[in-house]
PDB file of C-alpha atoms in Angstrom:
ATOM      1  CA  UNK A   1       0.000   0.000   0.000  1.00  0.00           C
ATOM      2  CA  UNK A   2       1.642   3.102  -1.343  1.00  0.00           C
ATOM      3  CA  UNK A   3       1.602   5.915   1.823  1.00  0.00           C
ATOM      4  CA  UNK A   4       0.849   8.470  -0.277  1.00  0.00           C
ATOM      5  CA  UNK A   5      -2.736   7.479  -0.907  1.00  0.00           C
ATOM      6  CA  UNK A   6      -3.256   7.335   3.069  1.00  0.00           C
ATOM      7  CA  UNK A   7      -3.852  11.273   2.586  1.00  0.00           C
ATOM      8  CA  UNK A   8      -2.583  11.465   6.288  1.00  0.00           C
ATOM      9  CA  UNK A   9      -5.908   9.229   7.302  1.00  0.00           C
ATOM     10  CA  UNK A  10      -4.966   6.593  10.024  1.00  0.00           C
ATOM     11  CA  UNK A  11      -7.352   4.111   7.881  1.00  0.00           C
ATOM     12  CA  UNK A  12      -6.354   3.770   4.317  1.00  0.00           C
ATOM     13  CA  UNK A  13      -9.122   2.489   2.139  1.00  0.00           C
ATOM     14  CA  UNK A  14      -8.718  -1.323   1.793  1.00  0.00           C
ATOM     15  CA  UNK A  15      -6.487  -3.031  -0.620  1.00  0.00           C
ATOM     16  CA  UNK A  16      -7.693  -5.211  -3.160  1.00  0.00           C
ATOM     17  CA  UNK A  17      -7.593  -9.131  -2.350  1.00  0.00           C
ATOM     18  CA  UNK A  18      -4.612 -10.102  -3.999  1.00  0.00           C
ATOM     19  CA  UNK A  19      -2.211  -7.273  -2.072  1.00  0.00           C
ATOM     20  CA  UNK A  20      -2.789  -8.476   1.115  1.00  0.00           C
ATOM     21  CA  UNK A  21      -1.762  -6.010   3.824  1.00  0.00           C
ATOM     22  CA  UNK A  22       1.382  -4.885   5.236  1.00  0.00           C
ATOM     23  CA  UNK A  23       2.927  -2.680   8.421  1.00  0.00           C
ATOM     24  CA  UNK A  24       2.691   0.598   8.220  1.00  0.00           C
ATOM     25  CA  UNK A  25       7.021   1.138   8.071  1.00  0.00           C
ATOM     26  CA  UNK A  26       7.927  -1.987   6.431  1.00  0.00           C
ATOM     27  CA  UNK A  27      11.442  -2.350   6.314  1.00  0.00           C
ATOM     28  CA  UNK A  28      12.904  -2.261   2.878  1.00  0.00           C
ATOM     29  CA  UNK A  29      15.302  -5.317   1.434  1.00  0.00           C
ATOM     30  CA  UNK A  30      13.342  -7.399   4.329  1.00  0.00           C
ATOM     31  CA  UNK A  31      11.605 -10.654   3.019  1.00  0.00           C
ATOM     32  CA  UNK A  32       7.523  -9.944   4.288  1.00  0.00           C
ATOM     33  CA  UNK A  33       5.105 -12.382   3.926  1.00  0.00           C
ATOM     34  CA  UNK A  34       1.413  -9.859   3.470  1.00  0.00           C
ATOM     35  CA  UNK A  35      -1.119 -11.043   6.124  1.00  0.00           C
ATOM     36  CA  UNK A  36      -4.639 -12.371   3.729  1.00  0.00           C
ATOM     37  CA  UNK A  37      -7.092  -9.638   4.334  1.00  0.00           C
ATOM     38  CA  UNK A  38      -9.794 -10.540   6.689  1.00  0.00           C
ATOM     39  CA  UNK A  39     -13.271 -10.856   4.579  1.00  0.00           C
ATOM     40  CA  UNK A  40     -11.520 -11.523   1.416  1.00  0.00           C
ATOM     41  CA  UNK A  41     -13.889 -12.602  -1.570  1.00  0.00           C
ATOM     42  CA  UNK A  42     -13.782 -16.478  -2.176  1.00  0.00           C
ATOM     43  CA  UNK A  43     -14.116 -19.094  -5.003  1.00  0.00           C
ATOM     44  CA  UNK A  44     -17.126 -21.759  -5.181  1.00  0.00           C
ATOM     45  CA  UNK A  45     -15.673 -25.373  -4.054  1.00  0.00           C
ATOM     46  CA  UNK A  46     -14.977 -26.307  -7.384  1.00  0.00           C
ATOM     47  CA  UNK A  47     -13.515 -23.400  -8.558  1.00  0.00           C
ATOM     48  CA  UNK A  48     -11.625 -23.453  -5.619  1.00  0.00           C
ATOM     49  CA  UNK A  49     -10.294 -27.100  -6.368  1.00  0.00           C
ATOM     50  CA  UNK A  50      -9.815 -25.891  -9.855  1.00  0.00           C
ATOM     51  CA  UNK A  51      -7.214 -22.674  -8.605  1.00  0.00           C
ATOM     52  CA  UNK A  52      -5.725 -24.691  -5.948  1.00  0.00           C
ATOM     53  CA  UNK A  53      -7.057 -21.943  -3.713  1.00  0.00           C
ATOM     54  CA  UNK A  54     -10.295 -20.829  -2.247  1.00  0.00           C
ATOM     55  CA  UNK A  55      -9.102 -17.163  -2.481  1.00  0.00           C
ATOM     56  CA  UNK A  56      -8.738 -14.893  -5.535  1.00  0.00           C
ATOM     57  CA  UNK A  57      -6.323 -13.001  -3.978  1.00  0.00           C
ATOM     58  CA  UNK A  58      -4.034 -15.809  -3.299  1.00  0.00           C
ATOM     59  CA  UNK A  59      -4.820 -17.568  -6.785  1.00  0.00           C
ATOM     60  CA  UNK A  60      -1.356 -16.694  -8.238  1.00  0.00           C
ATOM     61  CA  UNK A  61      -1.474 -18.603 -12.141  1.00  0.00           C
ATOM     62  CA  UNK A  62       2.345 -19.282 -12.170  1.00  0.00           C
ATOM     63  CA  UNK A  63       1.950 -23.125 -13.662  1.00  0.00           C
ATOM     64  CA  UNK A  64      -1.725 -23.370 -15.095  1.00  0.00           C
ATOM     65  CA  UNK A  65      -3.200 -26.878 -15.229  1.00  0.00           C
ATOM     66  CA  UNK A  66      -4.668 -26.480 -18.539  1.00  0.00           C
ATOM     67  CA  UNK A  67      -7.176 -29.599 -17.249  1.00  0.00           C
ATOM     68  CA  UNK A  68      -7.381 -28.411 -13.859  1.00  0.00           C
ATOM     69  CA  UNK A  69     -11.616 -27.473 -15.239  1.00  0.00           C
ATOM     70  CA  UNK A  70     -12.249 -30.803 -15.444  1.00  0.00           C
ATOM     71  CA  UNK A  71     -10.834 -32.004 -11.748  1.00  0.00           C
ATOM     72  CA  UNK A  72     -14.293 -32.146 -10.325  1.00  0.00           C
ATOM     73  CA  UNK A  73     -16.688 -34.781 -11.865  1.00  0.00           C
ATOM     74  CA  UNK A  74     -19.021 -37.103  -9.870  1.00  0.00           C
ATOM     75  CA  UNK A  75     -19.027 -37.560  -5.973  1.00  0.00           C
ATOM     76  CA  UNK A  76     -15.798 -38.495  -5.421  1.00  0.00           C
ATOM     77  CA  UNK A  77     -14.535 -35.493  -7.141  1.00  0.00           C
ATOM     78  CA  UNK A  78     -17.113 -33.238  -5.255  1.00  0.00           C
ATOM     79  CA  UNK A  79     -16.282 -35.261  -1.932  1.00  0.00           C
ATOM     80  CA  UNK A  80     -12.965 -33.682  -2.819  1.00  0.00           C
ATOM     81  CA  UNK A  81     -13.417 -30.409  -3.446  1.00  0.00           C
ATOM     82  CA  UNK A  82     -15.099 -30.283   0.048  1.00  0.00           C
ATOM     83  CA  UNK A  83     -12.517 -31.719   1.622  1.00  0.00           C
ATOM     84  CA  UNK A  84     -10.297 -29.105  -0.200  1.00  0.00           C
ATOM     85  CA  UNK A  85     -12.391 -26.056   0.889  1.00  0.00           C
ATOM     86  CA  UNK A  86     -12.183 -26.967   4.576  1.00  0.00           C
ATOM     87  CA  UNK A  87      -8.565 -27.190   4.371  1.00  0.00           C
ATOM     88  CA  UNK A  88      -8.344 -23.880   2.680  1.00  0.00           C
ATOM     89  CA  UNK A  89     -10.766 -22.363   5.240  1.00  0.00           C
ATOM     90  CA  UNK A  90      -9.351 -23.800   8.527  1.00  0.00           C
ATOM     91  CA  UNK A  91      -6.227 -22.432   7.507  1.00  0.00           C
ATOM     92  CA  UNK A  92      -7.538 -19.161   6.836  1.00  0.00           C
ATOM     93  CA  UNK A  93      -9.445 -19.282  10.391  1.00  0.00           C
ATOM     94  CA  UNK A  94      -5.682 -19.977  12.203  1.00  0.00           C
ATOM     95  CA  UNK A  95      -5.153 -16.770  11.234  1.00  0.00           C
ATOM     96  CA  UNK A  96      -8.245 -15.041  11.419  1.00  0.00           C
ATOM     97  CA  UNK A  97      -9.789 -16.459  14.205  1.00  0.00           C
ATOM     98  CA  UNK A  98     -12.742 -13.576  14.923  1.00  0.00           C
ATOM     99  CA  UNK A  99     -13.940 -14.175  11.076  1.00  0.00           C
ATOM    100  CA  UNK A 100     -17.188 -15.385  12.404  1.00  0.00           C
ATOM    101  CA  UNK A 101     -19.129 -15.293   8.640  1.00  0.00           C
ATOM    102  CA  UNK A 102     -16.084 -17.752   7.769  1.00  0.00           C
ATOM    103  CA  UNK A 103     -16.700 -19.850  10.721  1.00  0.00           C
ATOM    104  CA  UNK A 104     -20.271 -20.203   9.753  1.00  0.00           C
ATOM    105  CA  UNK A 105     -19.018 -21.572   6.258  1.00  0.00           C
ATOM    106  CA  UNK A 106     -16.623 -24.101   8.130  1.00  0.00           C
ATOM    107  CA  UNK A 107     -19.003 -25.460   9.851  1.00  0.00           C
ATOM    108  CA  UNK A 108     -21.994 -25.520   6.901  1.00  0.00           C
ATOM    109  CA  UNK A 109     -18.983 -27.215   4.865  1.00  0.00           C
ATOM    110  CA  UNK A 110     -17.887 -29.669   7.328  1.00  0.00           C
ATOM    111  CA  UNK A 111     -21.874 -30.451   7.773  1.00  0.00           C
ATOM    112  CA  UNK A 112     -22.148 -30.896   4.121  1.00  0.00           C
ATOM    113  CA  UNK A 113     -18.573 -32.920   3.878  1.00  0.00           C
ATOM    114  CA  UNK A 114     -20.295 -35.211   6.715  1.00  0.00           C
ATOM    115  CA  UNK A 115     -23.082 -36.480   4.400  1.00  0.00           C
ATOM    116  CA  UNK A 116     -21.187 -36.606   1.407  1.00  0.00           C
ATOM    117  CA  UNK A 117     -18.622 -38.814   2.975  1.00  0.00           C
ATOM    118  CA  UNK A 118     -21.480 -41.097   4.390  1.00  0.00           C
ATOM    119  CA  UNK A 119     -23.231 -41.113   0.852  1.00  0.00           C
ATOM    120  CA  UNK A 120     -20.098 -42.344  -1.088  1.00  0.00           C
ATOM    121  CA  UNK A 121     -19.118 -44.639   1.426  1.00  0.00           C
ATOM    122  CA  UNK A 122     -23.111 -46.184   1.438  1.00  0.00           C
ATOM    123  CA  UNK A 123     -22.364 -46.419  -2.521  1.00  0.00           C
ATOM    124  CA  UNK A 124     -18.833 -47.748  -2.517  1.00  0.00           C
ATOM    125  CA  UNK A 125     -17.248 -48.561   0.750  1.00  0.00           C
ATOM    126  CA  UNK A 126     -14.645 -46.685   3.226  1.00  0.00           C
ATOM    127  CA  UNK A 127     -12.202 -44.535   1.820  1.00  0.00           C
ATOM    128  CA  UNK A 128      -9.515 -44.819   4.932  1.00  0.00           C
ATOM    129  CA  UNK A 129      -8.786 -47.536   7.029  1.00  0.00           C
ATOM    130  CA  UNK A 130     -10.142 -45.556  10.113  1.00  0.00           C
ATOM    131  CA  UNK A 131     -13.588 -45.391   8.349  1.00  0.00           C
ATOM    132  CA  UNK A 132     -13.751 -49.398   8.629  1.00  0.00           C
ATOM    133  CA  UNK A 133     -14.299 -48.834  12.366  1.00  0.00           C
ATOM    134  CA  UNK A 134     -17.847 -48.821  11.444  1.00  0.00           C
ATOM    135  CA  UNK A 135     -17.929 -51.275   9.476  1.00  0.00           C
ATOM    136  CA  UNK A 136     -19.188 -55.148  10.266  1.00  0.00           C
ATOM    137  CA  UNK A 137     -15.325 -56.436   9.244  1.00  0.00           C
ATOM    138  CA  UNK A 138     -11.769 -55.181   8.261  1.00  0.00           C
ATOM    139  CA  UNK A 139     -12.607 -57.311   4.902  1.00  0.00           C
ATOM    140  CA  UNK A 140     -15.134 -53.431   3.934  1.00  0.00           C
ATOM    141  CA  UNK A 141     -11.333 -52.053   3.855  1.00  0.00           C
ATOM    142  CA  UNK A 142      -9.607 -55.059   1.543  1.00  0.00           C
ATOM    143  CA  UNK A 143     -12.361 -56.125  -0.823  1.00  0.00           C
ATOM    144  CA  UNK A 144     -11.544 -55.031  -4.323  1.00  0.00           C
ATOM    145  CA  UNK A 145     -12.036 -52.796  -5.721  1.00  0.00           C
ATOM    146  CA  UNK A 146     -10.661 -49.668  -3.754  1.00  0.00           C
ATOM    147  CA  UNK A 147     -13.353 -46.888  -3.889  1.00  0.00           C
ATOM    148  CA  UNK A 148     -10.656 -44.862  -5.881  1.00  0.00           C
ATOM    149  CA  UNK A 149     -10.329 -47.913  -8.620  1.00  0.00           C
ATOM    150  CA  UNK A 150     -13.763 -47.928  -9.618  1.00  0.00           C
ATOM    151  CA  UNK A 151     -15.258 -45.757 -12.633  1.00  0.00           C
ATOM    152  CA  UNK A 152     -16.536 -42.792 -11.472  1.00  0.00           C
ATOM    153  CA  UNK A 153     -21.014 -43.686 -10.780  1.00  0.00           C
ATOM    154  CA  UNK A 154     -19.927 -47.597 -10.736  1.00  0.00           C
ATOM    155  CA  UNK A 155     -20.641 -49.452  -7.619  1.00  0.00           C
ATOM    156  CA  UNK A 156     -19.017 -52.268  -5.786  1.00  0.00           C
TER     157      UNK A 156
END
């Protein structure tokens, strides 16, 4: 953020998403990592698994995927991008704990992760060993094939 726009105002206006924010008297010729912006804009799950990022501002295109569009097909795929967004979002929330609007779309996406899990795993088994807890036998782990073998819409 260029001082000069401050205008001698203790609140400069907001920086777009992708400049993140910095101290005030930032050292020159010092490595600074910008702090994400709290409220910054976000992706929808799959366009977040597409990016590799659930945040604009942090979607930096230095190796495109050119089939990264395609990643999400079917429930395995979405199961995925779920999973994906939570990850994206808890780390966001280490670091901007009083985000309470993000919080609320944690927990909406870890309710929504929860049933998707269950669904796929009615339809084609466990996906980690730990999920054969509930299972009737260890054999729901080693029967053949592995959830991640089969055809996308095939079941065991």
């Amino acid at each position: 953020m260029n001082p000069d726009n401050n205008n001698g105002n203790q609140n400069p206006a907001r920086c777009p998403d992708g400049c993140g924010m910095l101290p005030e008297c930032a050292p020159l010729a010092v490595p600074y990592v910008p702090f994400q912006q709290a409220g910054s804009r976000r992706y929808t799950q799959q366009d977040a698994l597409n990016n590799g990022t659930l945040f604009p501002g942090l979607n930096l295109p230095f190796h495109l995927n050119p089939n990264a569009p395609n990643v999400v097909k079917g429930p395995l795929g979405e199961l995925q991008a779920l999973e994906f967004v939570l990850t994206e979002l808890g780390l966001y929330l280490d670091t901007h704990q009083g985000d309470a609007e993000a919080f609320e779309l944690y927990r909406q996406y870890a309710a929504m992760e929860r049933e998707g899990r269950e669904r796929y795993e009615a339809m084609y088994g466990p996906l980690r060993q730990s999920d054969t807890a509930g299972s009737k036998s260890w054999a729901a782990w080693l029967n053949d094939p592995w959830p991640w073998n089969l055809p996308e819409g095939r079941e065991r």
